[in-house]
């Protein structure tokens, strides 16, 4: 939703005001980073939770369109009667209400995320002058300043790595990480590939499953949310738009197909790539890739054997173990070093 609203901001010529949830305490219907956009002609897009809180945010946005300066809005949802009409959440939300005057940060963020990169948008409400104002900065995934001056502020690296927004109340600074559309290429449409694809789509991945068996998908149809491709695996890899937000999982029907897939994937950019197999099969494929002259660092970094070691047996359990590993990589989880050590041990 955030990128959709950014696209509306970047492409519009009308006056706009934006409400952003910065922080929540207690129970709240919406999480930090949730937005509502109000256009002078197009009206409202998005929601910050509905009810009386959203009505207040909408009215504050209207005042911004009429010339009011940016401001923080605190909304309390602490009703006591569970039978009353308004929803009872028992928490508070802090929102930033701002008129939008410069679309360039949003255009730049969209341009970077379209390449598969992560960016960090930093907004700081300044109230030390004649009128409150919002200072906006943008940082790339390596922490480089794309818009605004200075180094990546404290707290920004964690927000970028984990994808979790952060509000520093003392400085009225909001750190909003923006992730690109994440893509998953599943190489192999068998039982594990199907279970993985179905569950990954529900986690926000754009999923394509490729298989080289003629007529496979005609007799084994996948859900509409999953794109399928009948093609040679190497051709499927060549035709896929790999970038820094790509995940590739190799679950083909044999070790020779797995080797061919791993060889082709290693030549492309990605965030995560791996294959399934016993310790013997994994070592055979890795050693063969090294013998062929592949970059040793990239070979050893492959997630193989793929998936968390949770004693998974069924295709559905294996899919969950793989997705758990992918989520750890997506969020730069603190457990990653332990997972890497465990992976090395399982190869021995």
Coordinates of C-alpha atoms in Angstrom, one line a residue:
X1 CA 0.0 0.0 0.0
X2 CA 2.8 2.4 0.8
X3 CA 4.4 2.2 -2.6
X4 CA 0.9 2.6 -4.2
X5 CA 0.4 5.8 -2.3
X6 CA 3.9 7.0 -3.2
X7 CA 3.1 6.4 -6.8
X8 CA -0.1 8.5 -6.5
X9 CA 2.0 11.3 -4.9
X10 CA 4.7 11.1 -7.5
X11 CA 2.3 11.2 -10.5
X12 CA -0.2 13.8 -9.2
X13 CA -0.4 17.5 -9.9
X14 CA -3.1 18.3 -7.3
X15 CA -2.6 19.5 -3.8
X16 CA -2.3 16.7 -1.3
X17 CA -2.0 16.1 2.4
X18 CA -0.7 12.9 4.1
X19 CA -1.5 11.3 7.4
X20 CA 1.1 8.7 8.6
X21 CA 0.9 6.6 11.7
X22 CA 4.2 7.1 13.5
X23 CA 3.8 5.1 16.7
X24 CA 1.2 3.1 18.6
X25 CA 0.8 2.3 22.3
X26 CA -1.5 -0.4 23.5
X27 CA -3.9 -1.9 21.0
X28 CA -4.4 -0.1 17.8
X29 CA -6.1 -1.0 14.5
X30 CA -3.1 0.1 12.4
X31 CA 0.6 -0.2 12.6
X32 CA 3.4 2.4 12.2
X33 CA 3.9 3.4 8.6
X34 CA 0.2 3.1 7.7
X35 CA -0.9 6.1 5.6
X36 CA -4.0 8.0 4.4
X37 CA -3.6 10.4 1.5
X38 CA -6.1 13.2 0.8
X39 CA -6.1 14.9 -2.6
X40 CA -7.9 18.2 -3.2
X41 CA -9.7 16.6 -6.2
X42 CA -9.2 12.9 -6.0
X43 CA -10.3 12.5 -2.3
X44 CA -9.1 9.9 0.2
X45 CA -6.9 6.9 -0.4
X46 CA -5.9 4.5 2.3
X47 CA -6.9 4.3 5.9
X48 CA -5.3 5.0 9.3
X49 CA -7.8 2.8 11.2
X50 CA -11.3 4.1 10.7
X51 CA -13.7 5.4 13.3
X52 CA -13.3 8.7 15.2
X53 CA -9.5 8.6 15.0
X54 CA -9.6 8.5 11.2
X55 CA -12.3 11.3 11.2
X56 CA -9.9 13.5 13.2
X57 CA -7.0 12.7 10.9
X58 CA -9.2 13.4 7.8
X59 CA -10.2 16.8 9.2
X60 CA -6.6 17.6 10.0
X61 CA -5.6 16.8 6.4
X62 CA -8.4 19.0 5.1
X63 CA -6.9 21.9 7.2
X64 CA -3.5 21.2 5.7
X65 CA -5.0 21.6 2.2
X66 CA -6.4 24.9 3.4
X67 CA -2.9 26.1 4.5
X68 CA -2.4 24.8 8.0
X69 CA 1.1 23.7 8.9
X70 CA 2.2 20.1 9.6
X71 CA 1.5 18.8 13.1
X72 CA 1.5 15.7 15.3
X73 CA -2.0 14.3 16.1
X74 CA -2.5 12.0 19.0
X75 CA -5.6 9.8 18.9
X76 CA -6.8 7.9 22.0
X77 CA -8.9 4.8 21.6
X78 CA -9.7 4.1 25.2
X79 CA -13.4 3.5 25.4
X80 CA -14.7 1.4 28.3
X81 CA -18.1 0.1 27.0
X82 CA -17.6 -2.8 24.7
X83 CA -21.2 -2.4 23.4
X84 CA -20.7 1.2 22.4
X85 CA -20.7 2.1 18.7
X86 CA -17.0 3.2 18.3
X87 CA -14.4 0.4 18.3
X88 CA -12.7 -0.1 21.6
X89 CA -9.0 -0.6 21.1
X90 CA -7.6 0.6 24.4
X91 CA -4.5 2.3 22.9
X92 CA -3.2 5.5 21.4
X93 CA -1.7 6.4 18.0
X94 CA 0.6 9.3 17.1
X95 CA 0.1 10.5 13.5
X96 CA 2.0 13.0 11.4
X97 CA -0.3 15.3 9.4
X98 CA 1.5 17.2 6.6
X99 CA 0.8 19.0 3.4
X100 CA 2.8 17.6 0.5
X101 CA 4.7 20.1 -1.5
X102 CA 7.7 18.3 -3.0
X103 CA 7.1 14.9 -4.7
X104 CA 10.8 14.4 -5.5
X105 CA 11.5 12.1 -2.4
X106 CA 8.7 9.8 -3.4
X107 CA 9.8 9.7 -7.1
X108 CA 13.4 8.9 -6.0
X109 CA 12.1 6.2 -3.6
X110 CA 10.1 4.6 -6.3
X111 CA 13.0 4.7 -8.7
X112 CA 15.3 2.9 -6.3
X113 CA 12.8 0.3 -5.2
X114 CA 12.0 -0.5 -8.8
X115 CA 15.6 -1.7 -9.0
X116 CA 15.0 -4.1 -6.1
X117 CA 16.8 -1.8 -3.6
X118 CA 15.6 -0.9 -0.1
X119 CA 15.5 2.8 0.9
X120 CA 14.9 4.7 4.2
X121 CA 12.7 7.8 4.3
X122 CA 13.4 10.0 7.3
X123 CA 10.9 12.7 8.3
X124 CA 11.6 15.1 11.1
X125 CA 9.0 17.7 12.4
X126 CA 10.8 20.9 13.1
X127 CA 9.1 23.4 15.4
X128 CA 12.0 25.8 16.1
X129 CA 11.0 28.4 13.5
X130 CA 8.2 30.7 12.7
X131 CA 6.0 27.8 11.6
X132 CA 6.4 24.0 11.9
X133 CA 7.9 22.2 8.9
X134 CA 8.8 18.7 7.9
X135 CA 12.4 18.0 6.9
X136 CA 12.7 15.0 4.6
X137 CA 15.8 12.9 3.8
X138 CA 16.2 9.7 1.8
X139 CA 19.0 7.1 2.3
X140 CA 20.0 4.1 0.1
X141 CA 20.3 0.5 1.3
X142 CA 24.0 1.0 2.0
X143 CA 23.3 4.0 4.1
X144 CA 24.3 6.6 1.5
X145 CA 22.4 9.9 1.5
X146 CA 20.3 10.2 -1.6
X147 CA 18.4 13.3 -0.5
X148 CA 19.4 15.6 2.3
X149 CA 22.7 16.0 4.1
X150 CA 24.6 14.0 6.7
X151 CA 25.2 10.4 7.6
X152 CA 22.5 7.8 8.3
X153 CA 21.1 8.8 11.7
X154 CA 21.2 6.5 14.7
X155 CA 18.4 4.0 14.4
X156 CA 18.3 4.2 10.6
X157 CA 20.5 1.1 10.0
X158 CA 18.2 -1.1 12.2
X159 CA 15.1 0.2 10.4
X160 CA 16.6 -0.5 7.0
X161 CA 17.8 -4.0 7.9
X162 CA 14.6 -5.2 9.6
X163 CA 11.9 -3.3 7.7
X164 CA 10.4 -2.0 11.0
X165 CA 9.6 1.7 11.2
X166 CA 11.0 3.7 14.2
X167 CA 9.7 6.9 15.8
X168 CA 12.1 8.9 18.0
X169 CA 9.6 11.0 20.0
X170 CA 12.2 13.3 21.5
X171 CA 13.5 14.5 18.1
X172 CA 10.1 14.0 16.4
X173 CA 12.0 11.9 13.7
X174 CA 10.3 9.0 11.9
X175 CA 12.4 6.4 10.1
X176 CA 10.4 4.5 7.4
X177 CA 12.1 1.7 5.5
X178 CA 10.6 1.0 2.1
X179 CA 11.1 -2.5 0.6
X180 CA 10.8 -3.2 -3.1
X181 CA 8.4 -5.9 -4.4
X182 CA 10.0 -9.1 -3.4
X183 CA 10.1 -11.9 -6.0
X184 CA 10.4 -15.6 -5.6
X185 CA 11.5 -18.0 -8.4
X186 CA 10.7 -21.6 -7.5
X187 CA 12.6 -24.0 -9.8
X188 CA 10.6 -27.2 -9.7
X189 CA 6.8 -27.6 -9.6
X190 CA 6.6 -30.8 -7.5
X191 CA 5.1 -31.2 -4.0
X192 CA 7.5 -29.0 -2.2
X193 CA 7.5 -26.4 -4.9
X194 CA 3.7 -26.2 -4.8
X195 CA 3.5 -26.0 -1.0
X196 CA 6.2 -23.3 -1.0
X197 CA 4.6 -21.2 -3.8
X198 CA 1.2 -21.2 -2.2
X199 CA 2.4 -20.0 1.1
X200 CA 5.0 -17.5 -0.2
X201 CA 2.3 -15.7 -2.2
X202 CA 0.3 -15.1 1.1
X203 CA 3.5 -13.5 2.5
X204 CA 3.7 -10.8 -0.2
X205 CA 6.1 -12.5 -2.6
X206 CA 5.4 -12.3 -6.3
X207 CA 5.9 -16.0 -7.2
X208 CA 6.8 -17.8 -10.4
X209 CA 7.2 -21.5 -10.5
X210 CA 9.2 -23.1 -13.4
X211 CA 9.3 -26.7 -14.5
X212 CA 10.8 -28.4 -17.5
X213 CA 8.4 -31.2 -17.8
X214 CA 6.1 -31.0 -20.8
X215 CA 2.4 -30.5 -19.8
X216 CA 3.2 -30.5 -16.1
X217 CA 1.2 -27.4 -15.3
X218 CA -1.7 -28.4 -17.5
X219 CA -2.2 -31.6 -15.4
X220 CA -1.0 -29.9 -12.1
X221 CA -2.6 -26.4 -12.1
X222 CA -1.5 -23.9 -9.5
X223 CA -3.5 -21.2 -7.8
X224 CA -4.1 -17.9 -9.7
X225 CA -1.8 -16.0 -7.4
X226 CA 1.1 -18.1 -8.6
X227 CA 2.6 -17.6 -12.1
X228 CA 3.8 -20.8 -13.9
X229 CA 6.3 -21.3 -16.7
X230 CA 7.0 -24.5 -18.6
X231 CA 10.6 -24.1 -19.8
X232 CA 14.1 -25.4 -19.6
X233 CA 15.4 -24.4 -16.1
X234 CA 18.3 -22.3 -17.5
X235 CA 15.9 -20.5 -19.8
X236 CA 13.5 -19.9 -16.9
X237 CA 16.4 -18.3 -15.0
X238 CA 17.5 -16.2 -17.9
X239 CA 14.0 -14.8 -18.4
X240 CA 13.4 -14.0 -14.7
X241 CA 14.0 -10.3 -13.6
X242 CA 16.6 -11.0 -11.0
X243 CA 17.6 -8.1 -8.7
X244 CA 18.5 -7.4 -5.1
X245 CA 15.0 -8.3 -4.0
X246 CA 14.9 -11.8 -5.6
X247 CA 14.7 -15.1 -3.8
X248 CA 15.4 -18.3 -5.7
X249 CA 14.6 -21.8 -4.4
X250 CA 15.8 -24.9 -6.3
X251 CA 13.6 -27.9 -5.7
X252 CA 13.9 -29.8 -9.0
X253 CA 13.5 -33.5 -9.4
X254 CA 17.2 -34.5 -9.5
X255 CA 20.8 -33.5 -8.5
X256 CA 21.8 -32.8 -12.2
X257 CA 18.9 -30.4 -12.6
X258 CA 19.8 -28.8 -9.2
X259 CA 23.4 -28.3 -10.3
X260 CA 22.4 -26.7 -13.6
X261 CA 20.0 -24.4 -11.7
X262 CA 22.6 -23.4 -9.1
X263 CA 25.1 -22.7 -11.8
X264 CA 22.8 -20.4 -13.6
X265 CA 21.5 -18.6 -10.5
X266 CA 25.0 -17.8 -9.3
X267 CA 25.5 -15.6 -12.3
X268 CA 22.5 -13.4 -11.3
X269 CA 21.9 -10.9 -8.5
X270 CA 19.7 -12.0 -5.7
X271 CA 19.0 -11.7 -2.0
X272 CA 18.6 -15.4 -1.2
X273 CA 19.2 -18.6 -3.1
X274 CA 19.5 -22.2 -2.1
X275 CA 18.6 -25.8 -2.8
X276 CA 17.3 -28.8 -1.0
X277 CA 19.2 -32.1 -0.4
X278 CA 21.1 -34.4 1.8
X279 CA 24.5 -33.4 3.1
X280 CA 26.1 -35.7 0.5
X281 CA 24.2 -34.2 -2.4
X282 CA 24.8 -30.6 -1.2
X283 CA 28.6 -31.2 -0.9
X284 CA 28.6 -32.8 -4.4
X285 CA 26.9 -29.8 -6.0
X286 CA 29.0 -27.2 -4.1
X287 CA 32.3 -29.0 -4.9
X288 CA 31.3 -29.2 -8.6
X289 CA 30.5 -25.5 -8.7
X290 CA 33.9 -24.7 -7.1
X291 CA 35.7 -27.1 -9.5
X292 CA 34.0 -25.2 -12.4
X293 CA 35.6 -21.9 -11.2
X294 CA 32.5 -20.3 -9.6
X295 CA 33.2 -17.5 -7.0
X296 CA 34.0 -19.5 -3.8
X297 CA 32.3 -16.8 -1.6
X298 CA 29.1 -17.0 -3.5
X299 CA 29.1 -20.8 -3.6
X300 CA 29.6 -21.1 0.1
X301 CA 26.9 -18.5 0.7
X302 CA 24.2 -20.6 -0.9
X303 CA 21.6 -21.7 1.5
X304 CA 22.0 -25.5 1.3
X305 CA 20.7 -27.7 2.6
X306 CA 17.8 -25.2 2.4
X307 CA 15.4 -24.6 5.3
X308 CA 15.4 -24.3 9.0
X309 CA 16.4 -27.5 10.8
X310 CA 13.0 -28.3 12.4
X311 CA 12.8 -32.0 11.5
X312 CA 10.4 -31.2 8.7
X313 CA 9.1 -34.2 6.8
X314 CA 6.0 -33.4 4.7
X315 CA 6.1 -31.0 1.7
X316 CA 4.1 -28.5 3.8
X317 CA 6.5 -28.7 6.7
X318 CA 9.5 -28.3 4.3
X319 CA 7.8 -25.2 2.8
X320 CA 7.4 -23.7 6.2
X321 CA 11.1 -24.4 7.1
X322 CA 12.2 -22.7 3.9
X323 CA 9.9 -19.7 4.4
X324 CA 11.2 -19.3 7.9
X325 CA 14.7 -19.1 6.6
X326 CA 13.6 -16.6 3.9
X327 CA 11.9 -14.4 6.4
X328 CA 15.0 -14.4 8.6
X329 CA 17.0 -13.1 5.5
X330 CA 14.2 -10.6 4.6
X331 CA 14.3 -9.1 8.2
X332 CA 18.0 -9.5 8.8
X333 CA 17.1 -11.4 11.9
X334 CA 19.5 -11.5 14.8
X335 CA 19.5 -15.3 14.5
X336 CA 21.2 -15.2 11.0
X337 CA 24.8 -15.9 12.2
X338 CA 23.5 -19.0 14.1
X339 CA 21.7 -20.2 11.1
X340 CA 24.8 -19.8 9.0
X341 CA 26.8 -21.8 11.4
X342 CA 24.1 -24.5 11.6
X343 CA 24.1 -24.6 7.8
X344 CA 27.9 -25.3 7.7
X345 CA 27.5 -28.0 10.3
X346 CA 24.8 -29.7 8.3
X347 CA 27.1 -29.8 5.2
X348 CA 29.8 -31.7 7.1

